[in-house]
Amino acid sequence: MKIAIGSDHAGYSLKEVVKAHLAEEGYEMCDKGTHDTRSCHYPVYAEAVGKAVQSGEAELGILICGTGIGMSMAANKMKGIRAAAVSDCFTAEATRKHNNANILCMGERTLGPGLACRIADIFLTTAFEGGRHQTRVDMMMELERQ
Ligand code: RB5
């Protein structure tokens, strides 16, 4: 499975840890930057990962900033993107099963590397349940047209 990953400066170190962990597990990682800890603007990387998911270049995306919040807000402005800011294992599973989230957002300032890797593992291995949740996801995506 191909995964697009990106971060700003505040998420760079955790991005490198999560990227290495997932590559070790056999995922094909497509790193959209940033590539160091110099101050930068998170919407740039939210857009790059969002485009990779929109185009099908990557099946799912991961975005990391200080909190995961700015990245999720920015990515959710893009058509077809359902980005979830996650900081626990239960939510990682639920947002795939119920919301069909296609981008996982996490915060380097709020999560340790072990938990972040576990959250990423759960997010990437949990399937959307469809059924009644598909109806709700369709309704949510319809809001993009307003
Ligand atoms: C950068 O200082 C920080 O604002 C950013 O990484 C993110 O947490 C915003 O939501």
PDB file of C-alpha atoms and ligand atoms in Angstrom:
ATOM      1  CA  MET A   1       0.000   0.000   0.000  1.00  0.00           C
ATOM      2  CA  LYS A   2       1.333   3.454  -0.917  1.00  0.00           C
ATOM      3  CA  ILE A   3       1.102   6.117   1.802  1.00  0.00           C
ATOM      4  CA  ALA A   4       1.756   9.843   1.353  1.00  0.00           C
ATOM      5  CA  ILE A   5       3.238  11.502   4.426  1.00  0.00           C
ATOM      6  CA  GLY A   6       3.973  15.137   5.222  1.00  0.00           C
ATOM      7  CA  SER A   7       4.671  17.467   8.094  1.00  0.00           C
ATOM      8  CA  ASP A   8       5.659  20.988   8.981  1.00  0.00           C
ATOM      9  CA  HIS A   9       8.743  21.786  11.071  1.00  0.00           C
ATOM     10  CA  ALA A  10       6.870  20.993  14.310  1.00  0.00           C
ATOM     11  CA  GLY A  11       6.040  17.518  13.061  1.00  0.00           C
ATOM     12  CA  TYR A  12       9.240  16.746  11.172  1.00  0.00           C
ATOM     13  CA  SER A  13      10.908  14.547  13.802  1.00  0.00           C
ATOM     14  CA  LEU A  14       7.799  12.445  14.380  1.00  0.00           C
ATOM     15  CA  LYS A  15       7.261  12.170  10.609  1.00  0.00           C
ATOM     16  CA  GLU A  16      10.700  10.632  10.250  1.00  0.00           C
ATOM     17  CA  VAL A  17       9.940   8.102  13.019  1.00  0.00           C
ATOM     18  CA  VAL A  18       6.512   7.144  11.626  1.00  0.00           C
ATOM     19  CA  LYS A  19       7.861   6.992   8.064  1.00  0.00           C
ATOM     20  CA  ALA A  20      10.684   4.626   9.063  1.00  0.00           C
ATOM     21  CA  HIS A  21       8.310   2.474  11.125  1.00  0.00           C
ATOM     22  CA  LEU A  22       5.831   2.084   8.269  1.00  0.00           C
ATOM     23  CA  ALA A  23       8.550   1.474   5.672  1.00  0.00           C
ATOM     24  CA  GLU A  24       9.847  -1.296   7.940  1.00  0.00           C
ATOM     25  CA  GLU A  25       6.375  -2.821   7.861  1.00  0.00           C
ATOM     26  CA  GLY A  26       6.414  -2.845   4.060  1.00  0.00           C
ATOM     27  CA  TYR A  27       4.395   0.261   3.202  1.00  0.00           C
ATOM     28  CA  GLU A  28       5.615   2.303   0.244  1.00  0.00           C
ATOM     29  CA  MET A  29       6.181   5.746   1.714  1.00  0.00           C
ATOM     30  CA  CYS A  30       5.932   8.880  -0.417  1.00  0.00           C
ATOM     31  CA  ASP A  31       7.417  11.775   1.577  1.00  0.00           C
ATOM     32  CA  LYS A  32       5.983  15.159   0.553  1.00  0.00           C
ATOM     33  CA  GLY A  33       8.181  17.107   2.991  1.00  0.00           C
ATOM     34  CA  THR A  34       9.128  19.103   4.924  1.00  0.00           C
ATOM     35  CA  HIS A  35      12.662  17.799   5.036  1.00  0.00           C
ATOM     36  CA  ASP A  36      14.125  19.598   8.066  1.00  0.00           C
ATOM     37  CA  THR A  37      13.113  21.592  11.150  1.00  0.00           C
ATOM     38  CA  ARG A  38      13.263  25.054   9.576  1.00  0.00           C
ATOM     39  CA  SER A  39      10.048  26.977  10.172  1.00  0.00           C
ATOM     40  CA  CYS A  40       7.495  26.490   7.398  1.00  0.00           C
ATOM     41  CA  HIS A  41       3.742  26.634   6.738  1.00  0.00           C
ATOM     42  CA  TYR A  42       1.647  23.521   7.372  1.00  0.00           C
ATOM     43  CA  PRO A  43      -0.982  24.170   4.631  1.00  0.00           C
ATOM     44  CA  VAL A  44       1.724  23.624   1.988  1.00  0.00           C
ATOM     45  CA  TYR A  45       2.201  20.031   3.139  1.00  0.00           C
ATOM     46  CA  ALA A  46      -1.491  19.427   3.797  1.00  0.00           C
ATOM     47  CA  GLU A  47      -2.088  20.367   0.154  1.00  0.00           C
ATOM     48  CA  ALA A  48       0.713  18.108  -1.133  1.00  0.00           C
ATOM     49  CA  VAL A  49      -0.537  15.053   0.763  1.00  0.00           C
ATOM     50  CA  GLY A  50      -4.172  15.914  -0.015  1.00  0.00           C
ATOM     51  CA  LYS A  51      -3.376  16.039  -3.740  1.00  0.00           C
ATOM     52  CA  ALA A  52      -1.632  12.659  -3.571  1.00  0.00           C
ATOM     53  CA  VAL A  53      -4.756  11.134  -2.012  1.00  0.00           C
ATOM     54  CA  GLN A  54      -7.149  12.954  -4.371  1.00  0.00           C
ATOM     55  CA  SER A  55      -5.257  11.754  -7.446  1.00  0.00           C
ATOM     56  CA  GLY A  56      -4.871   8.176  -6.234  1.00  0.00           C
ATOM     57  CA  GLU A  57      -1.088   8.474  -6.172  1.00  0.00           C
ATOM     58  CA  ALA A  58      -1.433   7.326  -2.544  1.00  0.00           C
ATOM     59  CA  GLU A  59      -4.222   5.257  -1.020  1.00  0.00           C
ATOM     60  CA  LEU A  60      -4.084   7.037   2.350  1.00  0.00           C
ATOM     61  CA  GLY A  61      -2.197   9.992   3.829  1.00  0.00           C
ATOM     62  CA  ILE A  62      -0.555  10.957   7.102  1.00  0.00           C
ATOM     63  CA  LEU A  63       0.039  14.562   8.193  1.00  0.00           C
ATOM     64  CA  ILE A  64       1.924  15.658  11.294  1.00  0.00           C
ATOM     65  CA  CYS A  65       2.223  19.141  12.780  1.00  0.00           C
ATOM     66  CA  GLY A  66       2.484  20.377  16.365  1.00  0.00           C
ATOM     67  CA  THR A  67      -1.030  19.287  17.292  1.00  0.00           C
ATOM     68  CA  GLY A  68      -2.503  17.667  14.166  1.00  0.00           C
ATOM     69  CA  ILE A  69      -5.209  20.330  14.215  1.00  0.00           C
ATOM     70  CA  GLY A  70      -3.906  22.808  11.628  1.00  0.00           C
ATOM     71  CA  MET A  71      -3.087  19.989   9.235  1.00  0.00           C
ATOM     72  CA  SER A  72      -6.585  18.504   9.576  1.00  0.00           C
ATOM     73  CA  MET A  73      -8.276  21.879   9.104  1.00  0.00           C
ATOM     74  CA  ALA A  74      -6.244  22.606   5.981  1.00  0.00           C
ATOM     75  CA  ALA A  75      -6.617  19.138   4.423  1.00  0.00           C
ATOM     76  CA  ASN A  76     -10.373  19.128   5.054  1.00  0.00           C
ATOM     77  CA  LYS A  77     -10.735  22.170   2.754  1.00  0.00           C
ATOM     78  CA  MET A  78      -9.852  19.884  -0.172  1.00  0.00           C
ATOM     79  CA  LYS A  79     -12.488  17.989  -2.153  1.00  0.00           C
ATOM     80  CA  GLY A  80     -12.772  14.323  -1.266  1.00  0.00           C
ATOM     81  CA  ILE A  81     -10.507  14.615   1.744  1.00  0.00           C
ATOM     82  CA  ARG A  82     -11.633  13.347   5.122  1.00  0.00           C
ATOM     83  CA  ALA A  83      -8.808  14.158   7.510  1.00  0.00           C
ATOM     84  CA  ALA A  84      -9.036  13.108  11.152  1.00  0.00           C
ATOM     85  CA  ALA A  85      -6.913  14.540  13.970  1.00  0.00           C
ATOM     86  CA  VAL A  86      -6.289  11.517  16.181  1.00  0.00           C
ATOM     87  CA  SER A  87      -4.519  11.075  19.503  1.00  0.00           C
ATOM     88  CA  ASP A  88      -5.749   7.674  20.714  1.00  0.00           C
ATOM     89  CA  CYS A  89      -6.120   4.145  19.396  1.00  0.00           C
ATOM     90  CA  PHE A  90      -9.907   3.942  19.718  1.00  0.00           C
ATOM     91  CA  THR A  91     -10.406   7.033  17.540  1.00  0.00           C
ATOM     92  CA  ALA A  92      -7.892   5.776  14.959  1.00  0.00           C
ATOM     93  CA  GLU A  93     -10.019   2.661  14.483  1.00  0.00           C
ATOM     94  CA  ALA A  94     -13.383   4.419  14.651  1.00  0.00           C
ATOM     95  CA  THR A  95     -12.537   7.094  12.110  1.00  0.00           C
ATOM     96  CA  ARG A  96     -11.635   4.448   9.527  1.00  0.00           C
ATOM     97  CA  LYS A  97     -14.656   2.230  10.295  1.00  0.00           C
ATOM     98  CA  HIS A  98     -17.251   4.993  10.525  1.00  0.00           C
ATOM     99  CA  ASN A  99     -15.937   8.092   8.707  1.00  0.00           C
ATOM    100  CA  ASN A 100     -13.800   6.414   6.017  1.00  0.00           C
ATOM    101  CA  ALA A 101     -11.094   8.937   6.917  1.00  0.00           C
ATOM    102  CA  ASN A 102      -8.420   9.038   4.234  1.00  0.00           C
ATOM    103  CA  ILE A 103      -5.832  11.174   6.013  1.00  0.00           C
ATOM    104  CA  LEU A 104      -4.561  10.648   9.558  1.00  0.00           C
ATOM    105  CA  CYS A 105      -3.356  13.797  11.327  1.00  0.00           C
ATOM    106  CA  MET A 106      -1.238  13.665  14.471  1.00  0.00           C
ATOM    107  CA  GLY A 107       0.645  16.081  16.719  1.00  0.00           C
ATOM    108  CA  GLU A 108       4.311  15.749  17.613  1.00  0.00           C
ATOM    109  CA  ARG A 109       3.746  17.999  20.626  1.00  0.00           C
ATOM    110  CA  THR A 110       0.933  15.821  21.954  1.00  0.00           C
ATOM    111  CA  LEU A 111       2.001  12.251  21.147  1.00  0.00           C
ATOM    112  CA  GLY A 112       5.010  10.104  21.900  1.00  0.00           C
ATOM    113  CA  PRO A 113       6.542   8.141  19.033  1.00  0.00           C
ATOM    114  CA  GLY A 114       5.352   4.737  20.289  1.00  0.00           C
ATOM    115  CA  LEU A 115       1.715   5.771  20.473  1.00  0.00           C
ATOM    116  CA  ALA A 116       1.924   7.640  17.147  1.00  0.00           C
ATOM    117  CA  CYS A 117       3.247   4.516  15.393  1.00  0.00           C
ATOM    118  CA  ARG A 118       0.535   2.363  16.993  1.00  0.00           C
ATOM    119  CA  ILE A 119      -2.147   4.849  15.897  1.00  0.00           C
ATOM    120  CA  ALA A 120      -0.754   4.800  12.346  1.00  0.00           C
ATOM    121  CA  ASP A 121      -0.750   0.971  12.328  1.00  0.00           C
ATOM    122  CA  ILE A 122      -4.396   0.853  13.414  1.00  0.00           C
ATOM    123  CA  PHE A 123      -5.461   3.550  10.958  1.00  0.00           C
ATOM    124  CA  LEU A 124      -3.794   1.813   8.009  1.00  0.00           C
ATOM    125  CA  THR A 125      -5.113  -1.673   8.780  1.00  0.00           C
ATOM    126  CA  THR A 126      -8.729  -0.855   9.624  1.00  0.00           C
ATOM    127  CA  ALA A 127     -11.335  -1.016   6.852  1.00  0.00           C
ATOM    128  CA  PHE A 128     -14.370   1.220   6.344  1.00  0.00           C
ATOM    129  CA  GLU A 129     -17.523  -0.598   7.432  1.00  0.00           C
ATOM    130  CA  GLY A 130     -19.833   0.928   4.796  1.00  0.00           C
ATOM    131  CA  GLY A 131     -23.565   0.300   5.246  1.00  0.00           C
ATOM    132  CA  ARG A 132     -25.230   2.991   7.366  1.00  0.00           C
ATOM    133  CA  HIS A 133     -21.869   4.755   7.598  1.00  0.00           C
ATOM    134  CA  GLN A 134     -21.704   5.083   3.798  1.00  0.00           C
ATOM    135  CA  THR A 135     -24.984   7.027   3.864  1.00  0.00           C
ATOM    136  CA  ARG A 136     -23.552   9.411   6.442  1.00  0.00           C
ATOM    137  CA  VAL A 137     -20.243   9.801   4.622  1.00  0.00           C
ATOM    138  CA  ASP A 138     -22.176  10.566   1.411  1.00  0.00           C
ATOM    139  CA  MET A 139     -24.174  13.219   3.294  1.00  0.00           C
ATOM    140  CA  MET A 140     -20.971  14.692   4.692  1.00  0.00           C
ATOM    141  CA  MET A 141     -19.346  14.872   1.266  1.00  0.00           C
ATOM    142  CA  GLU A 142     -22.468  16.506  -0.139  1.00  0.00           C
ATOM    143  CA  LEU A 143     -21.706  19.446   2.178  1.00  0.00           C
ATOM    144  CA  GLU A 144     -18.639  20.161   0.025  1.00  0.00           C
ATOM    145  CA  ARG A 145     -21.028  21.544  -2.595  1.00  0.00           C
ATOM    146  CA  GLN A 146     -22.395  24.253  -0.299  1.00  0.00           C
TER     147      GLN A 146
HETATM  148  C1  RB5 B   1       3.611  25.406  14.456  1.00  0.00           C
HETATM  149  O1  RB5 B   1       4.143  26.181  15.471  1.00  0.00           O
HETATM  150  C2  RB5 B   1       2.227  24.944  14.839  1.00  0.00           C
HETATM  151  O2  RB5 B   1       1.366  26.022  14.913  1.00  0.00           O
HETATM  152  C3  RB5 B   1       1.709  23.923  13.841  1.00  0.00           C
HETATM  153  O3  RB5 B   1       2.599  22.864  13.753  1.00  0.00           O
HETATM  154  C4  RB5 B   1       0.373  23.273  14.157  1.00  0.00           C
HETATM  155  O4  RB5 B   1       0.376  22.755  15.460  1.00  0.00           O
HETATM  156  C5  RB5 B   1      -0.813  24.041  13.873  1.00  0.00           C
HETATM  157  O5  RB5 B   1      -1.947  23.551  14.051  1.00  0.00           O
END
